Short mmCIF file of C-alpha atoms and ligand atoms in Angstrom, two decimals:
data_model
loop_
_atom_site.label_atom_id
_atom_site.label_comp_id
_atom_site.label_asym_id
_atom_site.label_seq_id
_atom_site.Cartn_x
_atom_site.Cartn_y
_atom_site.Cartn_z
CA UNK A 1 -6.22 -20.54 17.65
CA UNK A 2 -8.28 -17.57 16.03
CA UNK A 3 -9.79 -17.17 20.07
CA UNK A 4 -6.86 -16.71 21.69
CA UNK A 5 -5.91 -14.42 19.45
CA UNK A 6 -5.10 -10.92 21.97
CA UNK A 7 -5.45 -7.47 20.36
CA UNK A 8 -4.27 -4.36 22.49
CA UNK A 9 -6.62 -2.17 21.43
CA UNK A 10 -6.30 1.46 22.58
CA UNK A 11 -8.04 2.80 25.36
CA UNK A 12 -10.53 5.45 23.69
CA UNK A 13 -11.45 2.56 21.06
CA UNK A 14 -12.21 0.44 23.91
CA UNK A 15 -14.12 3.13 25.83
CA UNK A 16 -16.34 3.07 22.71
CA UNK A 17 -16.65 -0.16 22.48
CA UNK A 18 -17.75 -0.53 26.21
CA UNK A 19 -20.19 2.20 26.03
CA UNK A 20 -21.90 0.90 22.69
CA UNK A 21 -21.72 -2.81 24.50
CA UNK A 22 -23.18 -1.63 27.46
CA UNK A 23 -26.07 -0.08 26.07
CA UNK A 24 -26.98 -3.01 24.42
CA UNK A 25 -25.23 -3.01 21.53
CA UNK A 26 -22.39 -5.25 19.77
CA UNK A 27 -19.32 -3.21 18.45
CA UNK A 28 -15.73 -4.60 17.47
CA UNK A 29 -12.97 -2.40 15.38
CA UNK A 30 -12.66 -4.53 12.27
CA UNK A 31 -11.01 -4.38 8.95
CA UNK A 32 -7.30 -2.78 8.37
CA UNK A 33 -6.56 -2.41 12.19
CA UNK A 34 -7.01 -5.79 12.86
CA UNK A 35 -4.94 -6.86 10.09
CA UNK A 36 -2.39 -4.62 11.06
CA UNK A 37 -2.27 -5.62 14.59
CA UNK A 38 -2.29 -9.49 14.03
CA UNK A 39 0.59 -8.49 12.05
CA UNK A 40 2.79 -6.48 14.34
CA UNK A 41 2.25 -3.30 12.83
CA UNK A 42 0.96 -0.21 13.96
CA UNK A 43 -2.42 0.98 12.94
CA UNK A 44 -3.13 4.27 11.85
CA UNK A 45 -6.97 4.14 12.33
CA UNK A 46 -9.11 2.43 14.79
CA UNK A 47 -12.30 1.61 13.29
CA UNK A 48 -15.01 0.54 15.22
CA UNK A 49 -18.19 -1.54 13.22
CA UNK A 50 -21.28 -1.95 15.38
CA UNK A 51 -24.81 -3.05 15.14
CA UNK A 52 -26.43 0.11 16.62
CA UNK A 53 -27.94 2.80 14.02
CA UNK A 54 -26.38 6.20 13.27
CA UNK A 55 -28.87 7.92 15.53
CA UNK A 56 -28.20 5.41 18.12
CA UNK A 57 -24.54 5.84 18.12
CA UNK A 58 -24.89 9.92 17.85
CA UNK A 59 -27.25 9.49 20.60
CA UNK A 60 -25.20 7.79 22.91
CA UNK A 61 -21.77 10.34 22.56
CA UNK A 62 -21.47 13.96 23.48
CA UNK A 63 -19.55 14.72 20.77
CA UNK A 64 -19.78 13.26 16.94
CA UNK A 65 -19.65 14.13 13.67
CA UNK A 66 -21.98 12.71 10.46
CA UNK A 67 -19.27 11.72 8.35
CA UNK A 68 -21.23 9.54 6.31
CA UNK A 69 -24.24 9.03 7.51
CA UNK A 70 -25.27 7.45 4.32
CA UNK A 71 -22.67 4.84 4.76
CA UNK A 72 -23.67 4.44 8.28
CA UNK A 73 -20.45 6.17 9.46
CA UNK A 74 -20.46 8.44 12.49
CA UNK A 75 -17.43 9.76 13.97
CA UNK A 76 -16.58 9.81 17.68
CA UNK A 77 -14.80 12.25 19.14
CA UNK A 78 -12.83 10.84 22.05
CA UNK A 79 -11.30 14.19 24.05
CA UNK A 80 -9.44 15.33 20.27
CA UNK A 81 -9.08 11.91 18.59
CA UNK A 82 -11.83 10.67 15.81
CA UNK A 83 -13.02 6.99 15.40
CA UNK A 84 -15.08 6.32 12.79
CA UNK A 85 -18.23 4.25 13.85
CA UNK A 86 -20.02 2.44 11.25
CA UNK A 87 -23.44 0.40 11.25
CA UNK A 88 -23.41 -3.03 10.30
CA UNK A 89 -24.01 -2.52 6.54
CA UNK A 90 -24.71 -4.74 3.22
CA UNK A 91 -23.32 -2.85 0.04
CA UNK A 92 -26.87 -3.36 -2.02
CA UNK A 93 -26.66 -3.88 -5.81
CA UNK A 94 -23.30 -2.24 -7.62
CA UNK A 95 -24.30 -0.26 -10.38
CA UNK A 96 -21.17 0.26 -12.41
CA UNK A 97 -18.23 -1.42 -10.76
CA UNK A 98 -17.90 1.14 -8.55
CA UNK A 99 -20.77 2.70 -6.43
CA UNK A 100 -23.12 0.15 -4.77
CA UNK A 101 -26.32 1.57 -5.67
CA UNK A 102 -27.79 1.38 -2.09
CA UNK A 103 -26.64 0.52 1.39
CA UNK A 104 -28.80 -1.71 3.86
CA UNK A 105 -28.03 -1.44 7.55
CA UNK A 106 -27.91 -4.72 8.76
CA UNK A 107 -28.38 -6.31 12.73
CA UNK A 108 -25.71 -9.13 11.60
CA UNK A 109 -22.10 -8.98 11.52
CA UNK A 110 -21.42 -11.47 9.44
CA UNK A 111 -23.38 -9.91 6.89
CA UNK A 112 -21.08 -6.54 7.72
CA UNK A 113 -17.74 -8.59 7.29
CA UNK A 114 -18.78 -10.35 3.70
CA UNK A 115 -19.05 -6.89 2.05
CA UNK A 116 -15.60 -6.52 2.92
CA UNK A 117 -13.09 -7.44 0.22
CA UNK A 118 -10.11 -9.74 1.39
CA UNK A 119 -10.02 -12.19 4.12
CA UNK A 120 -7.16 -10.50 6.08
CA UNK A 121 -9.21 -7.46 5.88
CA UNK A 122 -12.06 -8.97 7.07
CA UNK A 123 -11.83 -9.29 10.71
CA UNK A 124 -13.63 -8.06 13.46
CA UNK A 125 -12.12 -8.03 17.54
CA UNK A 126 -13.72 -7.16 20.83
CA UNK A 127 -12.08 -8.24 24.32
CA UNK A 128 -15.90 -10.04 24.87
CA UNK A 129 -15.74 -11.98 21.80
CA UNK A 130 -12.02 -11.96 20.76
CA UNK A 131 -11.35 -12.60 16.97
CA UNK A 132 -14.52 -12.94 15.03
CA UNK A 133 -12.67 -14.57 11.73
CA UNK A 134 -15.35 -15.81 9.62
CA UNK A 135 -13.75 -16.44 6.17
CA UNK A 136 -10.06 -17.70 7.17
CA UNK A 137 -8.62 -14.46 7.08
CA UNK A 138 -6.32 -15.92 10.26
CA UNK A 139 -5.10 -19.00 8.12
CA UNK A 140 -4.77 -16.77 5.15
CA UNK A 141 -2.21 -14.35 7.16
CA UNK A 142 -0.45 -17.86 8.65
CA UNK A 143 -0.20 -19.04 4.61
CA UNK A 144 0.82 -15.46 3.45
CA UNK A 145 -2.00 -15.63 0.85
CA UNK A 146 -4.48 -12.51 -0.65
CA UNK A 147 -7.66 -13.54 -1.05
CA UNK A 148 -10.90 -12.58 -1.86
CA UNK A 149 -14.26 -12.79 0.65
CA UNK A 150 -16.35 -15.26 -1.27
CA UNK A 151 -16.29 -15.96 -4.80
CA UNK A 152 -13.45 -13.10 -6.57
CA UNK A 153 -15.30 -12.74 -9.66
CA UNK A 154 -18.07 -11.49 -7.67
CA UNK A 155 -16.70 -9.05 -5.66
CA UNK A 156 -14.34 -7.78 -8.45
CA UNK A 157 -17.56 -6.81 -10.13
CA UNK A 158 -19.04 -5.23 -7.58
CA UNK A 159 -15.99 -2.72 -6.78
CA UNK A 160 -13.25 -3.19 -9.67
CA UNK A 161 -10.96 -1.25 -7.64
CA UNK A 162 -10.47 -4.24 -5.41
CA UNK A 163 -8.79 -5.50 -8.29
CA UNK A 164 -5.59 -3.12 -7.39
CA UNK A 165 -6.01 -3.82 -3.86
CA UNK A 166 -5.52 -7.25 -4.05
CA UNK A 167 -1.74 -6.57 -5.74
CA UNK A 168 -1.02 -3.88 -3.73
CA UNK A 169 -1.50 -5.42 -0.25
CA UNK A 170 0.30 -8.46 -1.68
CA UNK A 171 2.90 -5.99 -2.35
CA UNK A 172 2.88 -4.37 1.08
CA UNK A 173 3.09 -7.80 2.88
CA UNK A 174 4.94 -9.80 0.28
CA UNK A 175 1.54 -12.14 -0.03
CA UNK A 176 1.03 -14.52 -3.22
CA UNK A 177 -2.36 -13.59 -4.43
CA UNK A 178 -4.81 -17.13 -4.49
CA UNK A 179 -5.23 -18.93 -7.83
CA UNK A 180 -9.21 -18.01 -8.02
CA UNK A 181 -8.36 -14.12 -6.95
CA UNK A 182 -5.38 -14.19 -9.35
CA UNK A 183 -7.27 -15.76 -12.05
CA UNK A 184 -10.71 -13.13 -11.60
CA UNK A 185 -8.01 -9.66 -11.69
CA UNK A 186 -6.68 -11.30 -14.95
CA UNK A 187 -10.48 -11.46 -16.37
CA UNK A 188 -11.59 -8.14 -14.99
CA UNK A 189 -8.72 -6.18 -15.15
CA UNK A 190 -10.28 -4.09 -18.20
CA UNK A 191 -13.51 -3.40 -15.99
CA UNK A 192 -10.44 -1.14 -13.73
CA UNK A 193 -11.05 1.61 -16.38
CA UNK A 194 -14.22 2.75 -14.83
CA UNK A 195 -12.12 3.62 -11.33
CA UNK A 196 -11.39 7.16 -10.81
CA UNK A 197 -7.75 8.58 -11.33
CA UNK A 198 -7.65 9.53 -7.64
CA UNK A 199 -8.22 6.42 -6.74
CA UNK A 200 -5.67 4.86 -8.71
CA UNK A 201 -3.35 7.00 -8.04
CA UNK A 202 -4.19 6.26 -4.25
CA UNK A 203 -3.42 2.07 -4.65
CA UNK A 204 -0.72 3.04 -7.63
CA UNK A 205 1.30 4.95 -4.57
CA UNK A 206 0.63 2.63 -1.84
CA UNK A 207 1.72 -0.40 -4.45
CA UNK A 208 5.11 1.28 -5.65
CA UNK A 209 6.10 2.82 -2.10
CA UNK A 210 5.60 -0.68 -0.50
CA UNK A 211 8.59 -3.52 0.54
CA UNK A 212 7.99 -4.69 -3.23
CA UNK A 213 7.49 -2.30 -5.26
CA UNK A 214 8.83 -5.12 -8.00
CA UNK A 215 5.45 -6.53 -8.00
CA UNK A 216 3.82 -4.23 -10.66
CA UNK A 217 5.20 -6.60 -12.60
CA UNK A 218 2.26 -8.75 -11.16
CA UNK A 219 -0.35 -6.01 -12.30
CA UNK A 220 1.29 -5.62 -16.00
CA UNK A 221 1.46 -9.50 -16.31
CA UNK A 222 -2.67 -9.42 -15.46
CA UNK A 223 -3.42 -7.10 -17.62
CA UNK A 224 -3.60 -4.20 -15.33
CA UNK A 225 -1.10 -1.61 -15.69
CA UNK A 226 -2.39 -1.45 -19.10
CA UNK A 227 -5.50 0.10 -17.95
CA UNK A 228 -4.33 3.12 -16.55
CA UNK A 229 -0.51 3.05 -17.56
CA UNK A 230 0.00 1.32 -20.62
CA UNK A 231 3.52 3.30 -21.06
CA UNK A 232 4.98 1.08 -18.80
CA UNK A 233 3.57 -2.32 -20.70
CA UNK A 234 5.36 -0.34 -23.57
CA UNK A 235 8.75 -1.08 -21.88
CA UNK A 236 8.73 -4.10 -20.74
CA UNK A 237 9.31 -6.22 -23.96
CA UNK A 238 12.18 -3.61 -24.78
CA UNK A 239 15.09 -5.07 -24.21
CA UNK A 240 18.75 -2.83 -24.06
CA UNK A 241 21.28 -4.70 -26.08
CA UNK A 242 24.86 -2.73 -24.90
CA UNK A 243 27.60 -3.11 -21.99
CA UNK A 244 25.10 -0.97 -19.87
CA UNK A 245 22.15 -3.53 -19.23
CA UNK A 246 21.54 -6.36 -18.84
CA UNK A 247 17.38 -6.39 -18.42
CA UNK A 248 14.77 -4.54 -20.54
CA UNK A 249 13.82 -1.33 -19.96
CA UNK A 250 10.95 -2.53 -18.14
CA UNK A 251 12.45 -5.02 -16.04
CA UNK A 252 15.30 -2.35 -14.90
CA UNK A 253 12.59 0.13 -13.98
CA UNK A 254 11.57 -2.40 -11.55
CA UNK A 255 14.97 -3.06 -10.46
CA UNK A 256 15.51 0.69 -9.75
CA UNK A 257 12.72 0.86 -7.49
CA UNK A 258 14.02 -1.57 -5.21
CA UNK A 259 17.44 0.60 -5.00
CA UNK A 260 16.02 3.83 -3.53
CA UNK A 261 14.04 4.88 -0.64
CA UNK A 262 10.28 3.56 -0.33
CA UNK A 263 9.38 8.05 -0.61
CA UNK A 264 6.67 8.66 -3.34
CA UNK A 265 8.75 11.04 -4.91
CA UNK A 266 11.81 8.55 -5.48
CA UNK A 267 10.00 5.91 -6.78
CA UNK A 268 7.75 7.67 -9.06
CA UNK A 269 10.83 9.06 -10.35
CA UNK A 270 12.38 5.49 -10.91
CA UNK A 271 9.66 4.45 -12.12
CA UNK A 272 9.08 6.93 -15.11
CA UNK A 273 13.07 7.64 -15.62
CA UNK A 274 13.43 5.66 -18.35
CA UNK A 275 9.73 5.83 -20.14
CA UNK A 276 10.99 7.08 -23.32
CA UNK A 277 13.48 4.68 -24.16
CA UNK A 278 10.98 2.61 -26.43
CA UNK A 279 10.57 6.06 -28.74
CA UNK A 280 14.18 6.96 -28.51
CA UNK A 281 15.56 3.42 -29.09
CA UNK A 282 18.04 2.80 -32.35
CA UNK A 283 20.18 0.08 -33.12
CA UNK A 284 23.45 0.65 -34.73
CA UNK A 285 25.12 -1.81 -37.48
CA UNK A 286 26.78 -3.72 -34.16
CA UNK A 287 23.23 -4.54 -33.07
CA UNK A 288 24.22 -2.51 -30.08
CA UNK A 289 21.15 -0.27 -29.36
CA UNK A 290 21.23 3.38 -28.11
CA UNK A 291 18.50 5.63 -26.20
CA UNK A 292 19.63 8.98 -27.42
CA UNK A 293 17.90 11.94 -25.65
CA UNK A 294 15.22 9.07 -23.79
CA UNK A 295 15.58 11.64 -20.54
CA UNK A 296 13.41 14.39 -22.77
CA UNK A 297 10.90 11.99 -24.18
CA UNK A 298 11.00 10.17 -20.40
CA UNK A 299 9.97 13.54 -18.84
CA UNK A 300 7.67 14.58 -21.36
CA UNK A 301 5.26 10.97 -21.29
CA UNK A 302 6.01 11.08 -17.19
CA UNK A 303 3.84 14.70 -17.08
CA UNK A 304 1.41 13.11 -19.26
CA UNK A 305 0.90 10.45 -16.75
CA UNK A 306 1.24 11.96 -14.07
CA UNK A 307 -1.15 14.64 -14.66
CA UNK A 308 -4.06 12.07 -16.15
CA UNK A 309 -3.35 10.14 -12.42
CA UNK A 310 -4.37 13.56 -11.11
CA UNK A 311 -1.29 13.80 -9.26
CA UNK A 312 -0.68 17.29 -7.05
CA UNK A 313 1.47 19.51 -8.85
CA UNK A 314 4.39 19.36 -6.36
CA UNK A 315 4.99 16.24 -7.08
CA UNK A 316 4.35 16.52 -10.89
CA UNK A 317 7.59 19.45 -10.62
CA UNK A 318 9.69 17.18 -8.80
CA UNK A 319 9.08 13.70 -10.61
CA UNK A 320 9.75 15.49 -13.97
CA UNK A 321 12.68 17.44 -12.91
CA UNK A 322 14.44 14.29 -11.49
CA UNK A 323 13.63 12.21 -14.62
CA UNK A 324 15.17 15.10 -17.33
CA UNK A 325 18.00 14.91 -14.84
CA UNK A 326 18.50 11.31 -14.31
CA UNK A 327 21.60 11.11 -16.86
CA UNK A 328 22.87 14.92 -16.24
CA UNK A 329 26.82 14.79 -15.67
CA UNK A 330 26.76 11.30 -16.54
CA UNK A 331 30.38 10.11 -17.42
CA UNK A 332 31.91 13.55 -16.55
CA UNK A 333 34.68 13.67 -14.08
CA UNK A 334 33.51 16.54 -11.79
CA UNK A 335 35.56 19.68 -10.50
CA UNK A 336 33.92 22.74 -8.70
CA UNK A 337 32.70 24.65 -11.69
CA UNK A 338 31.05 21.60 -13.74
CA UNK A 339 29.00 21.07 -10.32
CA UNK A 340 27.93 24.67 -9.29
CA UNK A 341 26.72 25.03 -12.86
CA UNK A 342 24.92 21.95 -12.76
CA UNK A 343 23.07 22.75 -9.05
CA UNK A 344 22.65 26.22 -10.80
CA UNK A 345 20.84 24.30 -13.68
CA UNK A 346 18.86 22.18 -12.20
CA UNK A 347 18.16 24.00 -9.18
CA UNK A 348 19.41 23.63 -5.37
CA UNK A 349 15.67 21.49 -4.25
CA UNK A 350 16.51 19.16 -6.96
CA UNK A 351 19.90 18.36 -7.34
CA UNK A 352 20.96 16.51 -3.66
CA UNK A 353 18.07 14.19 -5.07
CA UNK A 354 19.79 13.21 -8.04
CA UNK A 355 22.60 11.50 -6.11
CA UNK A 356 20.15 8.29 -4.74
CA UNK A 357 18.21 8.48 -8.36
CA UNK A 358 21.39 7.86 -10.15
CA UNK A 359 22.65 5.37 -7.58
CA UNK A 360 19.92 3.01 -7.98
CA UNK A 361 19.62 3.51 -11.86
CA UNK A 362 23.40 2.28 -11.36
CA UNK A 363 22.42 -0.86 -9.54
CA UNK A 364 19.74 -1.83 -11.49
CA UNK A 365 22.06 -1.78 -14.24
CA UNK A 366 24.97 -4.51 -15.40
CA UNK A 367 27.82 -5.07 -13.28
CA UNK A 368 30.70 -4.14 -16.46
CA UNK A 369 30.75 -0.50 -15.52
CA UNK A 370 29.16 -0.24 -12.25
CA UNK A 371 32.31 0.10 -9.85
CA UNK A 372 33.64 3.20 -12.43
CA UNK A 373 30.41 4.47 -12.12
CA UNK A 374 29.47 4.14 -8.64
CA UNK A 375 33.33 5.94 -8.03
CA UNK A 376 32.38 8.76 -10.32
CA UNK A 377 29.14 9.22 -8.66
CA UNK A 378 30.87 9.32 -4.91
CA UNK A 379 33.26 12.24 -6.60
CA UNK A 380 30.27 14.30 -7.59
CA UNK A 381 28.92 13.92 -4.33
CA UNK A 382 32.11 14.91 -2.39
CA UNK A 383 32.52 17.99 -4.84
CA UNK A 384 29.00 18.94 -4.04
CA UNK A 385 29.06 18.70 -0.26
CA UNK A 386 32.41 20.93 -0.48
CA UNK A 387 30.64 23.76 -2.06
CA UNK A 388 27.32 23.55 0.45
CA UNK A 389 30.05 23.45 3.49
CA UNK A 390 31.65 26.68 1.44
CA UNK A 391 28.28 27.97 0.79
CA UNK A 392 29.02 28.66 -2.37
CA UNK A 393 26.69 31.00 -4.49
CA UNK A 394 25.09 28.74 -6.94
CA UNK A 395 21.92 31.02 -7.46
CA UNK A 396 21.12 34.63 -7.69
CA UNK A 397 19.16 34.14 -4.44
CA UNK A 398 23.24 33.75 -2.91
CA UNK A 399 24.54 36.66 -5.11
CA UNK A 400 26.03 39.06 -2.85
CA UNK A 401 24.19 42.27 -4.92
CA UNK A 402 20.79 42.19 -5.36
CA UNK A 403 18.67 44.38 -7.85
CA UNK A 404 18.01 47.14 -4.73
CA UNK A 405 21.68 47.49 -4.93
CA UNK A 406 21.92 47.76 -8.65
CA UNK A 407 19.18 50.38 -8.81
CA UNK A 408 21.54 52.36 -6.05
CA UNK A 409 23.88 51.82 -8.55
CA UNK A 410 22.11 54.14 -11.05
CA UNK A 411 20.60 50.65 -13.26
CA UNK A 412 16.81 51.05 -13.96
CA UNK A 413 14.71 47.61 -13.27
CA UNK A 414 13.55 45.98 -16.40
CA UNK A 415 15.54 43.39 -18.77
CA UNK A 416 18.64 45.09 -18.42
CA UNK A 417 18.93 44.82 -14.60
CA UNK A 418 17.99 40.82 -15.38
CA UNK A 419 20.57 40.18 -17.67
CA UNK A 420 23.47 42.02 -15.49
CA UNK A 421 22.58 40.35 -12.44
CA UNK A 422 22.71 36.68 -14.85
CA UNK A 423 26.22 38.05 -16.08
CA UNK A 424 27.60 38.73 -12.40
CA UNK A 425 25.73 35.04 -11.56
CA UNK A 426 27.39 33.54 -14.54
CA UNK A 427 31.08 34.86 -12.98
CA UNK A 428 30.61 33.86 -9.66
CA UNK A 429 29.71 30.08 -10.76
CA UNK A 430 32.87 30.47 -12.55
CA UNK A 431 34.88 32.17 -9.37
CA UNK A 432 33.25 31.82 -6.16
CA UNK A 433 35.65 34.64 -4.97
CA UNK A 434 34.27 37.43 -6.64
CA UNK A 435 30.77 36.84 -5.42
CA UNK A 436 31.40 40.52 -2.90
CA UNK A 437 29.62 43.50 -2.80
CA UNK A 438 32.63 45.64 -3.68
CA UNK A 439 33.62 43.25 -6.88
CA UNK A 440 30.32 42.80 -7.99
CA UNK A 441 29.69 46.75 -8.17
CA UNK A 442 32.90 47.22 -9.81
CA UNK A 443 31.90 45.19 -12.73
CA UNK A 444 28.18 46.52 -13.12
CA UNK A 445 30.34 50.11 -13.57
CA UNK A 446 32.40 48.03 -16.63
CA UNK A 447 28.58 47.20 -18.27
CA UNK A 448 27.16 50.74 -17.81
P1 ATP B 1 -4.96 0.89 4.50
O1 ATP B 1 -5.61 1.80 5.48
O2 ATP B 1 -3.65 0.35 4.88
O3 ATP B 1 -4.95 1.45 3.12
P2 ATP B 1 -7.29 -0.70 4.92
O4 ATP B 1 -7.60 -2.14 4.68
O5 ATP B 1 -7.43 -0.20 6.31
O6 ATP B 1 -5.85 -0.43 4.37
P3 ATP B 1 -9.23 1.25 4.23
O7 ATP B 1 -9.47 1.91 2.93
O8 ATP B 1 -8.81 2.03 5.40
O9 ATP B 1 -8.18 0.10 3.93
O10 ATP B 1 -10.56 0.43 4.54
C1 ATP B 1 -10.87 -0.12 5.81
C2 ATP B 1 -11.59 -1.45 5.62
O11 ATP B 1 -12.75 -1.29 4.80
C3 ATP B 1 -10.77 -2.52 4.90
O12 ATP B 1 -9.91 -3.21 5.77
C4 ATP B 1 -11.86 -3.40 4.32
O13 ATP B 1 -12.41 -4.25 5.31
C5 ATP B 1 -12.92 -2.40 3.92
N1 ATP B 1 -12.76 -1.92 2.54
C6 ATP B 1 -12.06 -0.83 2.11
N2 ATP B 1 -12.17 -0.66 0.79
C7 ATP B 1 -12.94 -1.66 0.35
C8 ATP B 1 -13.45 -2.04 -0.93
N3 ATP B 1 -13.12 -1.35 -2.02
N4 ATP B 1 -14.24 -3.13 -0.99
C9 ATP B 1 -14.55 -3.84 0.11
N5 ATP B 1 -14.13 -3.54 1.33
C10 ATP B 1 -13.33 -2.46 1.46
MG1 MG B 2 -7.26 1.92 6.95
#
């Protein structure tokens, strides 16, 4: 089987390839692209693994860069496109879980191939040789199955960020992760506390933006999330006793994920919406329970996280924003006013975004309500798309004076020229058809 196996690789991989081949060397691309291919999708990175040296490989291109030559890794420049070129290496010792302590270059690609940390990703292909599939990674793709190269325990040791890996790509291909590899993240999920934020926050994105985004749940049941995220082990015993729910609070968070977009900012946002309910949870003398104000404490422990995952700050603004937001309007039956004051709130970026955030919070959510507020929702949105087709001012930026015309109009800059221009702002939310020159400057004369 594994023989026949046909990869298309591209042309200016192959052309590498060849050349390194024909000079006497072995060279395959290996790792992710493999994978990838095998499975039907595309690539993004050819990388090439070969038995020649650094100096050997820089010696044989006209144009390459030393991208790591510590690592081994050269890259090759094929007319603008980079492949990164690395020796056959063995990760020496690892001092700490995370940074082998020394790298050996190695004339053996098997050796090269058992540093590497999952059987799928642990594949190397040349048209010569076809697929060089030492450790089953082949069956392991036919059986849908993560798995560790060698013994887990071992390798999880070595590199404890293989630990989030492992879940994510079973997340990404819907995998089960093997009994020994499951068993291993279990016993070394604590050792995950010596990985870098960055890093996290690299497999953390990749994991939640993924076909299953549902299987955190497979991280927080091994012990994982409550490494770097215990906030979200805080919800899921929680449960929400009322008409509203019908999981816990953790549960649902999971739920919304699967109801929006796989986009970084979306699920981040459904993931964090609802991270204050265990502080803002009472019960009342039904036994119903209530989350009063859990959108302020939500945003509030979401920038905490979000900052110690070392996330940019773009997506710090936006996450938060959406999460204070996620209930805003709730329940309200919408006209023109109620909605230009609320895009005027929360601001024009933000607001369009709301509408998928508070559809999938609806779907992870019982079914009593859902049709009234799924209905209610659809309103808003129709409201809203009226006033962009009007173009409707909902910010000062839309006002149709600006603070050049209120100086003409004898008003010095300073606080005073602020809170006129909020007053006319404040009117025109209220009746779009004052929002002219001529109106506007009629009522600054009335505040002078
Ligand atoms: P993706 O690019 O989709 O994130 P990938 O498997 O290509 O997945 P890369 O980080 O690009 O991941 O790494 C390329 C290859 O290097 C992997 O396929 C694997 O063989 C090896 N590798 C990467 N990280 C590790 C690690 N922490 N431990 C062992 N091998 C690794
Ligand atoms: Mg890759």
């Amino acid at each position: 089987m594994a023989n026949k196996t046909k990869i298309n690789v591209p042309q200016k991989a192959k052309f590498i390839i060849d050349t390194l081949m024909q000079a006497g060397y072995e060279a395959y691309v290996v790792g992710g692209c493999v994978r990838d291919s095998i499975l039907g999708r595309i690539p993004d990175d050819w990388d090439i693994t070969t038995s020649a040296s650094p100096e050997q490989v820089k010696a044989l291109f006209s144009r390459t860069v030393d991208t790591g030559l510590q690592h081994g890794t050269v890259t090759v420049l094929v007319d603008k496109e980079g492949f990164e070129v690395t020796t056959y290496r063995i990760d020496g010792e690892y001092e700490d879980s995370r940074h082998p302590k020394e790298v050996v270059f190695t004339s053996h690609l098997e050796e090269d191939l058992k540093r590497r940390d999952l059987t799928i990703n642990a594949m190397a292909y040349n048209d010569t040789d076809g697929l060089v599939d030492i450790f089953g990674g082949m069956q392991d793709i036919e059986k849908k199955i993560v798995r560790c190269v060698g013994v887990a325990k071992d390798r999880f040791q070595e590199d404890a960020l293989r630990i989030l890996r492992a879940i994510r790509f079973s997340a990404q291909l819907g995998y089960e992760i093997e009994a020994d590899t499951l068993e291993a993240i279990k016993e070394l999920a604590p050792t995950l506390s010596k990985i870098s934020a960055e890093r996290i926050q690299v497999e953390l994105v990749k994991l939640i933006t993924s076909p299953h985004p549902e299987y955190l749940k497979i991280a927080y049941e091994c012990g994982v999330t409550k490494v770097f995220f215990p906030e979200f082990d805080a919800c899921m015993g929680i449960e929400q006793n009322n008409a509203h729910h019908c999981y816990s609070v953790g549960e649902h968070t999971l739920q919304g994920m699967c109801h929006i977009a796989p986009d970084k900012v979306y699920r981040l946002t459904m993931l964090m919406h609802d991270l204050g309910k265990p502080r803002a949870k009472t019960t009342d003398e039904a036994g119903i329970d209530h989350f009063h104000q859990h959108e302020d404490y939500s945003e509030g422990i979401a920038k905490e996280v979000l900052r110690r995952l070392k996330f940019d700050n773009d997506t710090i603004y936006k996450v938060c924003k959406l999460v204070k937001y996620h209930d805003y309007g709730k329940g309200v039956t919408p006209d023109a006013k109620i909605v230009r004051r609320a895009v005027n709130k929360i601001g024009e970026d933000i607001f369009p975004l709301l509408f998928e955030v508070r559809k999938a919070d609806i779907l992870a959510q019982s079914e009593t309500y859902r049709e009234e507020k799924l209905h209610l929702l659809a309103l808003w949105e129709e409201v809203y798309a009226e006033i962009i087709a009007k173009k409707e001012c909902v910010s000062l930026k839309q006002l149709a004076v600006t603070g050049a015309d209120l100086i003409q109009a004898g008003i010095l800059p300073g606080k005073e020229m602020g809170r006129i221009l909020n007053g006319l702002l404040e009117m025109v939310l209220e009746d779009p058809g004052l929002n002219t020159k001529e109106k506007l400057l009629a009522e600054v004369e009335k505040y002078k």
